[in-house]
Short mmCIF file of C-alpha atoms in Angstrom, two decimals:
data_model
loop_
_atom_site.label_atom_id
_atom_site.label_comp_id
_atom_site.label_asym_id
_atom_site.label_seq_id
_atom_site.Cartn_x
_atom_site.Cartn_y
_atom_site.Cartn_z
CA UNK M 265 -23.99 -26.95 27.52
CA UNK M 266 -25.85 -29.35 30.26
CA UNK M 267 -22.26 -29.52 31.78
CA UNK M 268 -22.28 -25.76 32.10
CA UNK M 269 -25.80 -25.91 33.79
CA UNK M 270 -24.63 -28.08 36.12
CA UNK M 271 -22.17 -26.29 36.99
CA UNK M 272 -24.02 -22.96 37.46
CA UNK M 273 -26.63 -25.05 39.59
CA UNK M 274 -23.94 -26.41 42.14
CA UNK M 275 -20.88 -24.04 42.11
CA UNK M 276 -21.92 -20.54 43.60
CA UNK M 277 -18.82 -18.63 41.73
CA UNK M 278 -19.75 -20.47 38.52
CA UNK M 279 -22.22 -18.29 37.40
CA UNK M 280 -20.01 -15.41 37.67
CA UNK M 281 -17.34 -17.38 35.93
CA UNK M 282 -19.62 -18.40 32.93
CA UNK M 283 -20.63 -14.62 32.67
CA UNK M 284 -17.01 -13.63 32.19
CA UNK M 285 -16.31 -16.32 29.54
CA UNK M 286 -19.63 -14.97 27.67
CA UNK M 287 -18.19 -11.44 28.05
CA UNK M 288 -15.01 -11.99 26.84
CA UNK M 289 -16.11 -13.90 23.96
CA UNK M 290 -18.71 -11.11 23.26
CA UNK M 291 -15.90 -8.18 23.64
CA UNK M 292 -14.29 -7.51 20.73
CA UNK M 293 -10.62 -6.44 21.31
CA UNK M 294 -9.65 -2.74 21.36
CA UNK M 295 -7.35 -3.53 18.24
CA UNK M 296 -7.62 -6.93 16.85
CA UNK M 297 -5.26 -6.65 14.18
CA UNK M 298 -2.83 -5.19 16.89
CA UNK M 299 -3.06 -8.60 19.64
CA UNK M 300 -3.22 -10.42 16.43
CA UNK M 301 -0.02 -8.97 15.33
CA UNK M 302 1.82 -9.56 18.60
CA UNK M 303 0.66 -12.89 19.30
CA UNK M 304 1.95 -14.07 15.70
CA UNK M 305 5.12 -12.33 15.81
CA UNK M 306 6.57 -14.20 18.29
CA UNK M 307 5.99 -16.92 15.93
CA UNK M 308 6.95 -14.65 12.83
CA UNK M 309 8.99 -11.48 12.11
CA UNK M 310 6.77 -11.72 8.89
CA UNK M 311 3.61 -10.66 9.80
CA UNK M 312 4.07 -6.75 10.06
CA UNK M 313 1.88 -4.57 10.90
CA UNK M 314 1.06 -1.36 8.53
CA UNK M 315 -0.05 1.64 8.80
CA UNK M 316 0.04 5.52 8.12
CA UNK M 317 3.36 6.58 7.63
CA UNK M 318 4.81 3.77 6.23
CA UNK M 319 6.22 3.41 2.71
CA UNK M 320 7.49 0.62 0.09
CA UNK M 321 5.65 -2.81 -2.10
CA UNK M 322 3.37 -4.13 0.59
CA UNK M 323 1.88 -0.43 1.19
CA UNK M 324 1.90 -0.77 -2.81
CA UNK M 325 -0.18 -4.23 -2.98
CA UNK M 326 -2.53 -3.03 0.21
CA UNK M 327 -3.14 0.24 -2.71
CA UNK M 328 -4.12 -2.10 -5.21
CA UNK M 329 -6.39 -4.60 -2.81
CA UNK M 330 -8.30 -1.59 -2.15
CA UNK M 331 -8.22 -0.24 -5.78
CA UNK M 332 -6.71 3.18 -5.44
CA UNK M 333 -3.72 4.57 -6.94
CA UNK M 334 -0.78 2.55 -5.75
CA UNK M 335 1.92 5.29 -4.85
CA UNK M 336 3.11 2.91 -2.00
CA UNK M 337 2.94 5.75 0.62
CA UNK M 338 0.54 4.80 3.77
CA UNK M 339 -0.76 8.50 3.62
CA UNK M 340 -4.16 9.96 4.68
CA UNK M 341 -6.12 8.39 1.40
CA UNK M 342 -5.03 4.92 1.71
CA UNK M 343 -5.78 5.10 5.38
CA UNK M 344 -9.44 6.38 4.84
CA UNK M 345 -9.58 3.24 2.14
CA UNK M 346 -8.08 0.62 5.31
CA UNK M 347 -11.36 2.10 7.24
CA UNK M 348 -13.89 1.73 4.84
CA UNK M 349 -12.92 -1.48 3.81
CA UNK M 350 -12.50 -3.00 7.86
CA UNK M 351 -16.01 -0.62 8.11
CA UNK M 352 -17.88 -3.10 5.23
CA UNK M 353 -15.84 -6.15 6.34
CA UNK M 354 -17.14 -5.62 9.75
CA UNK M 355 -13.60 -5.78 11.15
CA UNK M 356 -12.15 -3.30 13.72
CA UNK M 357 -11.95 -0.10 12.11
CA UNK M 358 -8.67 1.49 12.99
CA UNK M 359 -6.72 2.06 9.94
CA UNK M 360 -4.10 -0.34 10.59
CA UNK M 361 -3.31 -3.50 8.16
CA UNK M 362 -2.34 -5.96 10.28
CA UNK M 363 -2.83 -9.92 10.00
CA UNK M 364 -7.08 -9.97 9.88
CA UNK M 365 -7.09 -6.55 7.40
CA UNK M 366 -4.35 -8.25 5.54
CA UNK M 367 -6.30 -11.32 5.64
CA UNK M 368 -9.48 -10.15 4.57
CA UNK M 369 -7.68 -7.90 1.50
CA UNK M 370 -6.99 -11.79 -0.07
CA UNK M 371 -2.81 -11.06 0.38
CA UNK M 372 0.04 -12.62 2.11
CA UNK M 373 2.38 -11.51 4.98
CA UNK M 374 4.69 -8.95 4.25
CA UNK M 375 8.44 -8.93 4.30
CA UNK M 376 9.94 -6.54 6.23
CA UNK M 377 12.07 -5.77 3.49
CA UNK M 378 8.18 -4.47 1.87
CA UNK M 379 7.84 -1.98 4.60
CA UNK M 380 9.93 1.04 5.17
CA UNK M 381 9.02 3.10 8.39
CA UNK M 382 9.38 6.92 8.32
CA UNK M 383 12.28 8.09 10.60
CA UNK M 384 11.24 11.51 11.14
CA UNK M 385 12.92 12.48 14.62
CA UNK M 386 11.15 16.26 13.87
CA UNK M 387 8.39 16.74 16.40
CA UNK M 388 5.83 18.92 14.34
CA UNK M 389 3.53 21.60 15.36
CA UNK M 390 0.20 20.55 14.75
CA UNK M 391 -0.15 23.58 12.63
CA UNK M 392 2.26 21.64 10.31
CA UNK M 393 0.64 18.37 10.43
CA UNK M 394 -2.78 20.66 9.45
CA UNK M 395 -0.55 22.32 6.29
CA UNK M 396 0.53 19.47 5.36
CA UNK M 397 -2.85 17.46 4.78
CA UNK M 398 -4.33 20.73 2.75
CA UNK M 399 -1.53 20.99 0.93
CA UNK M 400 -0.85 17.69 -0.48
CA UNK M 401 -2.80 14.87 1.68
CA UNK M 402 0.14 14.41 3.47
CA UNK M 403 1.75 12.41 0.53
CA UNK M 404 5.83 13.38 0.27
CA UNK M 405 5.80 12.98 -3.37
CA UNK M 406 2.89 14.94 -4.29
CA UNK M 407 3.57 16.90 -7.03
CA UNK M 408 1.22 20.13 -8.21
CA UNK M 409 -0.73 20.06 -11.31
CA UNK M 410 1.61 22.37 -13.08
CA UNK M 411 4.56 20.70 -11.49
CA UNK M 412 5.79 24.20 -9.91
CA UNK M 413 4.93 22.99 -6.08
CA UNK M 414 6.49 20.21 -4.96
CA UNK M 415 6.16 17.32 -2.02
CA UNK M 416 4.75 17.12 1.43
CA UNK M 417 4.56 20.61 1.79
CA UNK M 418 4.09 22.09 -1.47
CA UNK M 419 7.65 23.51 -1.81
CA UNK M 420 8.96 25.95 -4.76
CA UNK M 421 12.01 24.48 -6.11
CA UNK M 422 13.42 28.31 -4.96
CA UNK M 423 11.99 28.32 -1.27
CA UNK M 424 13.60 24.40 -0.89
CA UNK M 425 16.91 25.48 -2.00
CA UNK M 426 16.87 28.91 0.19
CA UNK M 427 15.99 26.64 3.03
CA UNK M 428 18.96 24.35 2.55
CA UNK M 429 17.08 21.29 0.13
CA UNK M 430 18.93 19.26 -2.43
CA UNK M 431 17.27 18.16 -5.07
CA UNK M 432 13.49 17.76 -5.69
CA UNK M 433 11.59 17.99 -2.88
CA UNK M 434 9.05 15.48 -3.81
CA UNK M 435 12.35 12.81 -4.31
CA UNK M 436 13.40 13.90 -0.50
CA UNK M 437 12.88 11.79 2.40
CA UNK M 438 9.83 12.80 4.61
CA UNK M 439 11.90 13.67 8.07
CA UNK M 440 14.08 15.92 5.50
CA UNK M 441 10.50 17.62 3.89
CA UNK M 442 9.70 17.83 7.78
CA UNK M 443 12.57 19.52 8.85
CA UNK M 444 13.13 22.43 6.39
CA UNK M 445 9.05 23.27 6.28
CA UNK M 446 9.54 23.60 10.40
CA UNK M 447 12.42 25.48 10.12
CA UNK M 448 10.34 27.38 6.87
CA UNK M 449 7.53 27.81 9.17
CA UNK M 450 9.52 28.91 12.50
CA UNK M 451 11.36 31.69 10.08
CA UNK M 452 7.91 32.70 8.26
CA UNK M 453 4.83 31.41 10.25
CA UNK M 454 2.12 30.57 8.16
CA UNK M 455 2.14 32.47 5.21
CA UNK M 456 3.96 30.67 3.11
CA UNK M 457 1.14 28.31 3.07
CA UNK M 458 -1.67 31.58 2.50
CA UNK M 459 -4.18 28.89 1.16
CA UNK M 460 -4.22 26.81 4.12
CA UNK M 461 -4.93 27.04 8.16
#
């Protein structure tokens, strides 16, 4: 510290160069996890970063760090669960389990075998995006109480099939759920959904 003094006392740019060290130390990054994540993948393609959207067994064991239902889909609930969790670990709260959330939740890197990213190429109204959180939290393989409504968007096994589905539409892949509730949406609007914006 004396050294620093010193410094400050002789060098007329060292005060300003002290100030920015103190800063920068101070600062906290604009995503921690995120420079985290960068910096240690060029040392390993093992720690992944993951967040909303994302599927498979690490969203599975990040479900069960956090003690909610372990579906292994990154949806809207598990993401509210990252924040409040970074929120009370004092971390930067933005959703995202990277290395210091991952860290923190007491588990190891993830494989990227563990992590499957959604790849949805369907660019949704926001309309959509707002149906899709009323109707089911945004979780693909949401299924209604009395099992009649099915998936992302809530589909009748009769409105999937006149749209062109296969299948369950809960067991579909999200960019296919995407898809036929655009096209469902751009042949209908809104009411098909009368219960939600």
């Amino acid at each position: 510290m004396q050294s620093i003094v010193d410094a400050v006392r002789y060098k007329p740019f060292a005060l300003a160069a002290v100030a920015a060290v103190a800063l920068t130390c101070t600062t906290q990054s604009a995503s921690a996890d995120r420079v985290v994540a960068s910096a240690a993948s060029a040392a390993s393609s093992e720690d992944l970063m993951v967040e909303r959207g994302d599927r498979g067994n690490a969203v599975r064991k990040i479900q069960r760090a956090l003690g909610i239902p372990a579906d292994g889909v990154f949806g809207p609930q598990t993401e509210r669960a990252v924040k409040s969790f970074q929120r009370r670990k004092g971390l930067l709260v933005d959703g995202v389990v990277g290395p210091l959330t991952r860290s923190a939740l007491g588990l190891e890197p993830f494989s990227r075998s563990s992590v499957r990213r959604s790849s949805s190429d369907v660019r949704l109204p926001r309309i959509l995006r707002l149906i899709a959180e009323c109707e089911s939290g945004g979780n693909p393989k949401a299924v209604s109480s009395g099992g009649t409504y099915r998936g992302k968007y809530q589909f009748s096994r009769g409105t999937w099939e006149s749209l062109g589905g296969k299948g369950d539409p809960a067991e579909a892949a999200e960019w296919i759920q995407d898809r036929l509730a655009l096209r469902l949406y751009q042949r209908s609007g809104s009411s098909p959904w009368p219960n939600c914006p």
